[in-house]
Coordinates of C-alpha atoms and ligand atoms in Angstrom, one line a residue:
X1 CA 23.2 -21.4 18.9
X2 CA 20.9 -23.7 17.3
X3 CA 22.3 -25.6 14.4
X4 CA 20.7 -24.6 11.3
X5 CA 19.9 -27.9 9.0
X6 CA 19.2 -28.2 5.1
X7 CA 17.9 -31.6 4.2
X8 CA 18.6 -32.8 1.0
X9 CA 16.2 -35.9 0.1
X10 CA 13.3 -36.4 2.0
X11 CA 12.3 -39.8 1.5
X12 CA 12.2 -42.6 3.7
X13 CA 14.8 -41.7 6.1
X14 CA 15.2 -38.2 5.1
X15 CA 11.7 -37.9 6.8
X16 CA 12.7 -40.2 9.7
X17 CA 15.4 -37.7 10.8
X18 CA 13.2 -34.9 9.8
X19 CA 10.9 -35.8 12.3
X20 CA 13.3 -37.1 15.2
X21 CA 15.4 -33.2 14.7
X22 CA 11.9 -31.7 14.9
X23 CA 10.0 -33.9 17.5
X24 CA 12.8 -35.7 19.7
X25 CA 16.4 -34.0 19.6
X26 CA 17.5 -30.6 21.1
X27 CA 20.0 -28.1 19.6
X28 CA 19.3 -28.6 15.5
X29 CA 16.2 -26.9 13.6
X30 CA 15.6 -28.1 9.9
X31 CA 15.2 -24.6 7.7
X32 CA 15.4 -25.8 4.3
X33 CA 14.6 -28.4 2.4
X34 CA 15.2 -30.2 -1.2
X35 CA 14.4 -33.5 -2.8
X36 CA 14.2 -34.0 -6.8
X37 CA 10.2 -35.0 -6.2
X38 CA 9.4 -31.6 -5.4
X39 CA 6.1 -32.8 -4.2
X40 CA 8.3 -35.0 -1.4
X41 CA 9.9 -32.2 -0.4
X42 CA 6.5 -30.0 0.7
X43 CA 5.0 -33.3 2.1
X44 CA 7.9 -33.3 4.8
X45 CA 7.0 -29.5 5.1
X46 CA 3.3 -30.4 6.0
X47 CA 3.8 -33.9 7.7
X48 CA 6.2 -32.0 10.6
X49 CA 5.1 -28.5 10.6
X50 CA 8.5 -26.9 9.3
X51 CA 8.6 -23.6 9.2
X52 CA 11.3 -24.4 6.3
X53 CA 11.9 -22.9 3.0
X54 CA 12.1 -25.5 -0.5
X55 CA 14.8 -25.4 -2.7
X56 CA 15.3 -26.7 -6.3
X57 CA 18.3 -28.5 -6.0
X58 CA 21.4 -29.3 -3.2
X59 CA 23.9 -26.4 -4.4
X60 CA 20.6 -23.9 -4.4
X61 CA 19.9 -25.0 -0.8
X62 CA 23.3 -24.9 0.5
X63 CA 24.2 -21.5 -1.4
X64 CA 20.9 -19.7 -0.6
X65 CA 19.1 -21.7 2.5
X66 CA 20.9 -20.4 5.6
X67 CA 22.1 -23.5 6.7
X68 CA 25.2 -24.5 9.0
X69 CA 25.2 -27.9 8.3
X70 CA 23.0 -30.6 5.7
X71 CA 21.6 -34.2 5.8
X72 CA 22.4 -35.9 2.6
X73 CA 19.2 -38.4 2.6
X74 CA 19.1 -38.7 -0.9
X75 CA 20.1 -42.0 -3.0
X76 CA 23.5 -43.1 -2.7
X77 CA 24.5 -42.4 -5.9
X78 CA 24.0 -39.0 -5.7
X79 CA 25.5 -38.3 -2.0
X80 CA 28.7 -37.6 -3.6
X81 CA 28.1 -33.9 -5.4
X82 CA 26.1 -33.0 -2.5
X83 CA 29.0 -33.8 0.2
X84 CA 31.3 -31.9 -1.6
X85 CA 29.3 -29.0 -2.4
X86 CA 28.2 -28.6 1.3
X87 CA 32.1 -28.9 2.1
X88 CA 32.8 -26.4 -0.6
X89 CA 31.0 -24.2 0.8
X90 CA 32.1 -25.1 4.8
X91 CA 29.0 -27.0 5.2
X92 CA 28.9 -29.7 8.1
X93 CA 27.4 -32.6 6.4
X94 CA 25.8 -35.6 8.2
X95 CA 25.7 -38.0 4.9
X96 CA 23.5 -41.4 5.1
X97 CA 26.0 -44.5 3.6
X98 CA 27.8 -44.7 1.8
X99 CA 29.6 -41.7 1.6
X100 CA 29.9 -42.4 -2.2
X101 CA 29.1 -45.4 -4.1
X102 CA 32.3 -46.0 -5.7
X103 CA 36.0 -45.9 -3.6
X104 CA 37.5 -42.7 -6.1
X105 CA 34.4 -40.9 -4.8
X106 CA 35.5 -41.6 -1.4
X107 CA 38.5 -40.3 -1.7
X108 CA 37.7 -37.2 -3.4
X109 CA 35.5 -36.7 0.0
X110 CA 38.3 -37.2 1.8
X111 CA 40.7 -34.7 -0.1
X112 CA 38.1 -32.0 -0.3
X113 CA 37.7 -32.2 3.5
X114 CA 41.6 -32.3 4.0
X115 CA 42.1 -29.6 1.7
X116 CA 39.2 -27.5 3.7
X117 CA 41.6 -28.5 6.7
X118 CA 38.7 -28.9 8.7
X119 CA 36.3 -32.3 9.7
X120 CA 32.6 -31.2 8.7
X121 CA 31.5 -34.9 7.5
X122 CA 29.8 -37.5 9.7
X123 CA 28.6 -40.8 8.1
X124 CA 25.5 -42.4 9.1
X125 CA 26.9 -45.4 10.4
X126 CA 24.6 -45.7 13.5
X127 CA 25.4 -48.6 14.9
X128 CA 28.1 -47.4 16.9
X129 CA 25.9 -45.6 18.6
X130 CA 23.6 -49.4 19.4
X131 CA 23.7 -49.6 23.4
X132 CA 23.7 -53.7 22.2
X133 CA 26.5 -53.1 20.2
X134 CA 28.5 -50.2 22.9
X135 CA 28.0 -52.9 25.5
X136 CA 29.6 -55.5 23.0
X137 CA 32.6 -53.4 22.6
X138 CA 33.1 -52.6 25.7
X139 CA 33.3 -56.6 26.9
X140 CA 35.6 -57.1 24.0
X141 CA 37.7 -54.3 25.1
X142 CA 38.0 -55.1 28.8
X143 CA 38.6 -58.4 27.5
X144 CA 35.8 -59.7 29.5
X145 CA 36.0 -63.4 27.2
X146 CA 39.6 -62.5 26.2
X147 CA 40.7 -62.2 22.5
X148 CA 37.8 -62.8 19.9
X149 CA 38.6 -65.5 17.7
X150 CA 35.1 -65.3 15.3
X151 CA 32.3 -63.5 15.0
X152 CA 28.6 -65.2 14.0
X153 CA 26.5 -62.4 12.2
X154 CA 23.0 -62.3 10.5
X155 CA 21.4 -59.1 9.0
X156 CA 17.9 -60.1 7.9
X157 CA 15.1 -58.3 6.5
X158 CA 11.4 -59.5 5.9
X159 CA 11.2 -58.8 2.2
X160 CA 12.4 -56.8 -0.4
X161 CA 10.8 -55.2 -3.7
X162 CA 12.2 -56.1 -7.1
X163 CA 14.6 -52.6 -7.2
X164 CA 16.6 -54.1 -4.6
X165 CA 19.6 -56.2 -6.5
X166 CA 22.5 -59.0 -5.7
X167 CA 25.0 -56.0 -5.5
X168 CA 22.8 -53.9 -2.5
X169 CA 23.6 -57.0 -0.7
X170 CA 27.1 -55.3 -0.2
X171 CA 26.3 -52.0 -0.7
X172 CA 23.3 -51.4 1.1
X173 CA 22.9 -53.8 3.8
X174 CA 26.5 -55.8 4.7
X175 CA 27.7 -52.1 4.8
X176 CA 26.6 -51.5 8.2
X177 CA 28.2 -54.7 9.5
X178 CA 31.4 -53.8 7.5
X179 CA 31.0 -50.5 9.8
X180 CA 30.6 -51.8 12.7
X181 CA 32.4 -54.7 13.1
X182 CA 36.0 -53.7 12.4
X183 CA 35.2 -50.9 14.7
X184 CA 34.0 -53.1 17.2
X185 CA 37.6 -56.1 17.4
X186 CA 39.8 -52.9 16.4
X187 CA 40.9 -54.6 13.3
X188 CA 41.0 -54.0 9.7
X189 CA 40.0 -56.4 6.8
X190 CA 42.1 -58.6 5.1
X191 CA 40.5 -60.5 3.3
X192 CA 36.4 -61.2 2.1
X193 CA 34.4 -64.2 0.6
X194 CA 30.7 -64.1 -0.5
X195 CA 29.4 -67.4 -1.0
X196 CA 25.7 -67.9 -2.5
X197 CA 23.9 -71.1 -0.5
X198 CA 20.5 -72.3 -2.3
X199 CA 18.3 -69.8 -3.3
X200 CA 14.9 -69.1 -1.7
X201 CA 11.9 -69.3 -3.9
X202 CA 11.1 -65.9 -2.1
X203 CA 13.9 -64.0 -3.8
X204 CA 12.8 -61.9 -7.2
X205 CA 13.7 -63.8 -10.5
X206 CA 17.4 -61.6 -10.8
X207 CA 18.1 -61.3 -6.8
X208 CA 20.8 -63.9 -5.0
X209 CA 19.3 -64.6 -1.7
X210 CA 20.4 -65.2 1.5
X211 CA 24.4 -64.6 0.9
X212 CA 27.1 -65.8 3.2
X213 CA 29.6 -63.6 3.6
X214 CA 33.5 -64.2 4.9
X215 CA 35.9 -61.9 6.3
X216 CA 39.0 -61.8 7.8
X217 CA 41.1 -59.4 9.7
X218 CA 44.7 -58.8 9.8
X219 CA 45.4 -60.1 13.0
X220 CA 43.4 -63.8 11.8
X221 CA 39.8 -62.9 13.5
X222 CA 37.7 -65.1 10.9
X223 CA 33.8 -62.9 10.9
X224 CA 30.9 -64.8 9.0
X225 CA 27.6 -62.8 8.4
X226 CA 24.5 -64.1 7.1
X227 CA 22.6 -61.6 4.5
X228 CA 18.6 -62.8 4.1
X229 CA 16.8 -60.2 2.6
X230 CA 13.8 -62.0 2.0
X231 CA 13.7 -64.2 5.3
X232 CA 10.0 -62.9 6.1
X233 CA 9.6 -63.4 9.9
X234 CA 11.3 -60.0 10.8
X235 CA 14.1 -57.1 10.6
X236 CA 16.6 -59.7 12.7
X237 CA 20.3 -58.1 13.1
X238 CA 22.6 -60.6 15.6
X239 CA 26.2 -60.7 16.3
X240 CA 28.1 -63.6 18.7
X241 CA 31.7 -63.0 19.1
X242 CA 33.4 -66.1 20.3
X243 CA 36.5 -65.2 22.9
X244 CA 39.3 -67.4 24.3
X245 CA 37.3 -67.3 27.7
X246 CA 34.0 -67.1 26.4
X247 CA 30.9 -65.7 24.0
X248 CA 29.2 -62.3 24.2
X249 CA 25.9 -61.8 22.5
X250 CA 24.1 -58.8 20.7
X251 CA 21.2 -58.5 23.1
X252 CA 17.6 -59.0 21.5
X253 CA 15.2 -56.5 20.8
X254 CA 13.1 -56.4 24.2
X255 CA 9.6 -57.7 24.0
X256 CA 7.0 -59.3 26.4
X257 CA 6.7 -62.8 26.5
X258 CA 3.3 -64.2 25.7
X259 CA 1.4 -67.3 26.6
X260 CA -1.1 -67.1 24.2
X261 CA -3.0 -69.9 21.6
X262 CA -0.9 -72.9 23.4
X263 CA 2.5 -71.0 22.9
X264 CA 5.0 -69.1 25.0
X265 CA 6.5 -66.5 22.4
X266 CA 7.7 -62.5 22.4
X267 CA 7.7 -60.1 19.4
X268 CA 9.9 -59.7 16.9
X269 CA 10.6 -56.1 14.9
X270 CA 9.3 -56.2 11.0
X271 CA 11.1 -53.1 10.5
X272 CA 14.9 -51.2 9.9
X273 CA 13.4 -47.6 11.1
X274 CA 12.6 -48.8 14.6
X275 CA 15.5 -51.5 15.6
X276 CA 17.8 -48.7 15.5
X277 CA 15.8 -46.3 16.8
X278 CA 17.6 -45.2 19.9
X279 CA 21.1 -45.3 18.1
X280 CA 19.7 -42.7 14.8
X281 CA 18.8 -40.2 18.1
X282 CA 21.8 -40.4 19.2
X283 CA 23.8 -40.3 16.6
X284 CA 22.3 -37.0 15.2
X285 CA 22.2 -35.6 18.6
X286 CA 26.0 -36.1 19.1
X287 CA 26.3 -34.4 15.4
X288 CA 24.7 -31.5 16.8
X289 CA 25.9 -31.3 19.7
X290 CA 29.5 -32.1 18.9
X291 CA 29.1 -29.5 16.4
X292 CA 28.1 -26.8 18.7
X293 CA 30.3 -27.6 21.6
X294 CA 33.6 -28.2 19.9
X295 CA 33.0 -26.8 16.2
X296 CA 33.7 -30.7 14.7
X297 CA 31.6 -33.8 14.5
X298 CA 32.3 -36.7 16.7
X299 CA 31.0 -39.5 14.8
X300 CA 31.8 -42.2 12.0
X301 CA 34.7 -40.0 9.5
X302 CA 34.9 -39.5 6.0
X303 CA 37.5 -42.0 6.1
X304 CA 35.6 -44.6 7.4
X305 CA 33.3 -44.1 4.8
X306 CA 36.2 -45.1 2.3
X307 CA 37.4 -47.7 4.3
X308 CA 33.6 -48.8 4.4
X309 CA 33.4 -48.5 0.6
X310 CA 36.7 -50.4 0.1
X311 CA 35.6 -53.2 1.7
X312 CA 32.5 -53.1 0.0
X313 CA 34.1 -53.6 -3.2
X314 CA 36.1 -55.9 -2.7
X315 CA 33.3 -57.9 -1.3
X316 CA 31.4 -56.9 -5.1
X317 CA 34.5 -58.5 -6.3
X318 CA 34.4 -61.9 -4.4
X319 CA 30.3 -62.3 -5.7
X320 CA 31.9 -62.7 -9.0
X321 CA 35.0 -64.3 -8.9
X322 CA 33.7 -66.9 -5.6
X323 CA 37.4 -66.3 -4.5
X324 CA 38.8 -64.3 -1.8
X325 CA 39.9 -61.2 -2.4
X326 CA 42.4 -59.4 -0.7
X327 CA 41.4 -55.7 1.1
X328 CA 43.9 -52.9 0.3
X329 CA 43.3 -49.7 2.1
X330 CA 45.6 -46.8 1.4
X331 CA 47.3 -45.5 5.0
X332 CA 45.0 -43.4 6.9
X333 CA 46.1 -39.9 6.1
X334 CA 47.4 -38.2 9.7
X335 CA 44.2 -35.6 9.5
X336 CA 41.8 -38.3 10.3
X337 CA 44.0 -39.6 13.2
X338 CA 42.0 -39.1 16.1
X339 CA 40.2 -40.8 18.8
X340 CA 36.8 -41.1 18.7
X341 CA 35.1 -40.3 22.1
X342 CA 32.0 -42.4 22.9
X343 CA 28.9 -41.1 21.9
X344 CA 27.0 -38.7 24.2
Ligands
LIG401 P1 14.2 -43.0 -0.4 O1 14.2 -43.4 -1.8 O2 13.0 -43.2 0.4 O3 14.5 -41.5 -0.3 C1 15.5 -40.8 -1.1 C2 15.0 -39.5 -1.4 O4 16.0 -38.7 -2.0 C3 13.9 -39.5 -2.4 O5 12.8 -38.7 -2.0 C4 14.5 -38.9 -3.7 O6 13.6 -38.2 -4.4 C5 15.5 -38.0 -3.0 N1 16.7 -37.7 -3.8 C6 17.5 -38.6 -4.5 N2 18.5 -37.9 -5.0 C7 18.3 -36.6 -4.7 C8 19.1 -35.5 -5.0 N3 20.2 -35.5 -5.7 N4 18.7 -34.3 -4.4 C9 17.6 -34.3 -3.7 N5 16.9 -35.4 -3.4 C10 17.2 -36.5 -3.9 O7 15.5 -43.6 0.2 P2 15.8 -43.9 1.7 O8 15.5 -45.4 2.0 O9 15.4 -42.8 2.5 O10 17.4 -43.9 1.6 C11 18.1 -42.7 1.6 C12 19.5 -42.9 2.1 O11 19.5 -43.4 3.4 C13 20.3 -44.0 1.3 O12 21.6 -43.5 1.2 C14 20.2 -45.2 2.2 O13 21.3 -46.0 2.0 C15 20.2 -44.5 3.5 N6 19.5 -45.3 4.5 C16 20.1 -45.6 5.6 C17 19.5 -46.3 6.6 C18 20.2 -46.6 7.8 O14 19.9 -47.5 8.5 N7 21.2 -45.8 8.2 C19 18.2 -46.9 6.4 C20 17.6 -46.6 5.1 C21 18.3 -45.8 4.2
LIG402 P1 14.2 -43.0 -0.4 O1 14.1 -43.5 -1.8 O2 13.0 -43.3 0.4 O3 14.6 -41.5 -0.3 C1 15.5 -40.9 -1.1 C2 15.0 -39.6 -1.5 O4 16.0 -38.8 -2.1 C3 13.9 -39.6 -2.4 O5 12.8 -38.8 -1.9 C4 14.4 -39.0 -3.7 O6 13.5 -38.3 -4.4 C5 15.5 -38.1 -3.1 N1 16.6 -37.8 -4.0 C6 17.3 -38.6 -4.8 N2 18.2 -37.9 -5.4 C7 18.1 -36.7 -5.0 C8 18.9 -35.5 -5.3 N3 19.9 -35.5 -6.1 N4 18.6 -34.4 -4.7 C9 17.6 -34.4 -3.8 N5 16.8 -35.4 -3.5 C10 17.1 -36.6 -4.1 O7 15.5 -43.7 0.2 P2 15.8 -44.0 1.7 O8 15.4 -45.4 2.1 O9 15.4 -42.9 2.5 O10 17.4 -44.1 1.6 C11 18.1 -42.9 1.5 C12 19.5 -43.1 2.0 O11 19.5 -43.5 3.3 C13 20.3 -44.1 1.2 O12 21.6 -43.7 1.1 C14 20.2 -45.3 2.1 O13 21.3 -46.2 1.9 C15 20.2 -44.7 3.4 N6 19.5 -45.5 4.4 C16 20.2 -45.7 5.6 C17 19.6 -46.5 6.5 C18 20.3 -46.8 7.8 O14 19.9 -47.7 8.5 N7 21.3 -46.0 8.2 C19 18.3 -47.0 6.3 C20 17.7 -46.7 5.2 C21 18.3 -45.9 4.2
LIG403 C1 18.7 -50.2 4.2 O1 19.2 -49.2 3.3 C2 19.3 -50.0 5.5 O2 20.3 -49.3 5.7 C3 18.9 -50.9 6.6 O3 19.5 -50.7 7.8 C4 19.2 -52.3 6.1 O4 18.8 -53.3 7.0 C5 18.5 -52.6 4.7 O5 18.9 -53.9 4.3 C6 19.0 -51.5 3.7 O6 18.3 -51.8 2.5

């Protein structure tokens, strides 16, 4: 059967997956649409040629649009009512981060989903779906440089516009490496630090930028990560994880080299849609196909959207205070127990 897919918010990356469901992936069809710019919605309509239907709002769409399973594309303050209205009404739901912006809207995810007594939600953590970052994880777990001891990160992006504040540091950009790189030492965080180093003049009047970020895992692995969202020469994500026996690096975006102008040089990305490009394919495509072959998603949980989310605050937390701050999870509940497979 082809998966049946409502998509509710079709702005930037609404339209991104829009697109790769309609132009790239196999097994999913987008039949409905809904965004709170009506004028959005029909644009993704024209743009990919959907023979889709618009709908005023989420609960309309889910309740009236035919759909098996929705993309929640929409702000992330307002993925919350449309998660659990899709899992109200046994909806899969493949919900961009965070799941919720606050850690009580996590959990009522969570308990709405347990209570359903079935998994419909996949988070859009994509990174674990990075060949750069599978191949990390599986050196680490082969032990191919032995135990890692610390992790060097850096998420940078070119610019940003004056909507974007101190906070989305956290919640909008550190939450991917939050994601992925527990997931990637099999740890959980202990504790976080932020620390703010001199500002650029290239940051907007109210925006702390770059941010230096500390965390620490349970079993001592010590992970720094460099936020620079205004670091102009490109979208530059790296990760070094220093071992007992040596260091394994994130590979870099491939490029040609050029000998051009008196310089030997290669390209570097300017933007977030197309570093991950191969890893937002596939992580949809498992969704759908996981979905249609086994009846549950594979990917990134509910729970590890509230574990994301908890993290997050705390790291909210140690902005203000310029302490660290301790990371309390509650114990994963035995429903969300289970193993991921590797994607594809
Ligand atoms: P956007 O502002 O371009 O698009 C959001 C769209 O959702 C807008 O068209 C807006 O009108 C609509 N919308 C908002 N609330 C809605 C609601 N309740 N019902 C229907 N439509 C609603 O934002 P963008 O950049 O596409 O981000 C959307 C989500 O995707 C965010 O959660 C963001 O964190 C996530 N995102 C994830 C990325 C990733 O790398 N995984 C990259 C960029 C965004
Ligand atoms: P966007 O502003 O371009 O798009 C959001 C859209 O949602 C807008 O069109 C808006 O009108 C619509 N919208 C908002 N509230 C709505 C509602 N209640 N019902 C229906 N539509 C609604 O934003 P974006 O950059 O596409 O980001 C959207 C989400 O994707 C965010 O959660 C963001 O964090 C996430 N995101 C993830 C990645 C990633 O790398 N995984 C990258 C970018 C964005
Ligand atoms: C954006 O929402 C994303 O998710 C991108 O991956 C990230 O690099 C950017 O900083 C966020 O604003």
């Amino acid at each position: 059967m082809t998966l049946r897919i409502g998509v509710i918010g079709t702005g930037a990356i609404g339209k991104e997956h829009i697109r790769r469901i309609t132009n790239n992936l196999s097994g999913g069809k987008v039949v409905a649409v809904t965004d709170i710019e009506e004028a959005s919605a029909k644009s993704a309509i024209e743009q990919f040629g959907l023979d889709a239907g618009i709908y005023p709002d989420d609960k309309t769409l889910i309740a009236e649009g035919d759909v098996d399973a929705v993309l929640v594309t929409s702000w992330g303050p307002e993925h919350e009512e449309s998660v659990i209205a899709a899992i109200e009404a046994g909806k899969y739901v493949f919900c961009e981060k965070p799941l919720a912006t606050t850690i009580e809207g996590c959990m009522r995810i969570v308990e709405a989903e347990m209570k359903l007594g079935k998994q419909l939600v996949q988070v859009g953590f994509m990174r674990r779906y990075d060949s750069g970052y599978l191949q990390l994880k599986e050196a680490i777990d082969n032990k191919f440089i032995g135990e890692p001891l610390l992790l060097h990160c850096a998420h940078r992006n070119p610019e940003v516009d004056t909507t974007y504040s101190t906070d989305m540091a956290i919640t909008d950009t550190l939450i991917h490496e939050i994601d992925v790189l527990h997931w990637l030492v099999n740890d959980d965080y202990k504790s976080v630090q932020v620390i703010f180093p001199k500002k650029t003049r290239y940051a907007h009047e109210e925006l702390r930028d770059p941010q230096f970020v500390i965390l620490e895992t349970k079993s001592g692995i010590v992970i720094n990560v460099e936020i620079s969202v205004n670091c102009k020469y490109g979208y530059d994500i790296q990760c070094e994880v220093v071992g007992e026996e040596g260091i394994a690096k994130l590979p870099e975006v491939p490029s040609i080299t050029f000998r051009k102008n008196g310089r030997i040089g290669s390209h570097i990305l300017m933007d977030w849609k197309e570093r991950f490009m191969d890893a937002y394919d596939a992580e949809l495509q498992d969704f759908i196909d996981a979905i249609r072959k086994t009846g549950e998603p594979n990917g990134p949980t509910a729970w590890d959207g509230y574990i994301a989310q908890v993290t997050a605050e705390a790291c909210l937390k140690a902005q203000n205070s310029g302490k660290k701050e301790a990371v309390v999870f509650l114990e994963q509940p035995d429903f969300y127990k289970k193993n991921l497979k590797p994607a594809n």
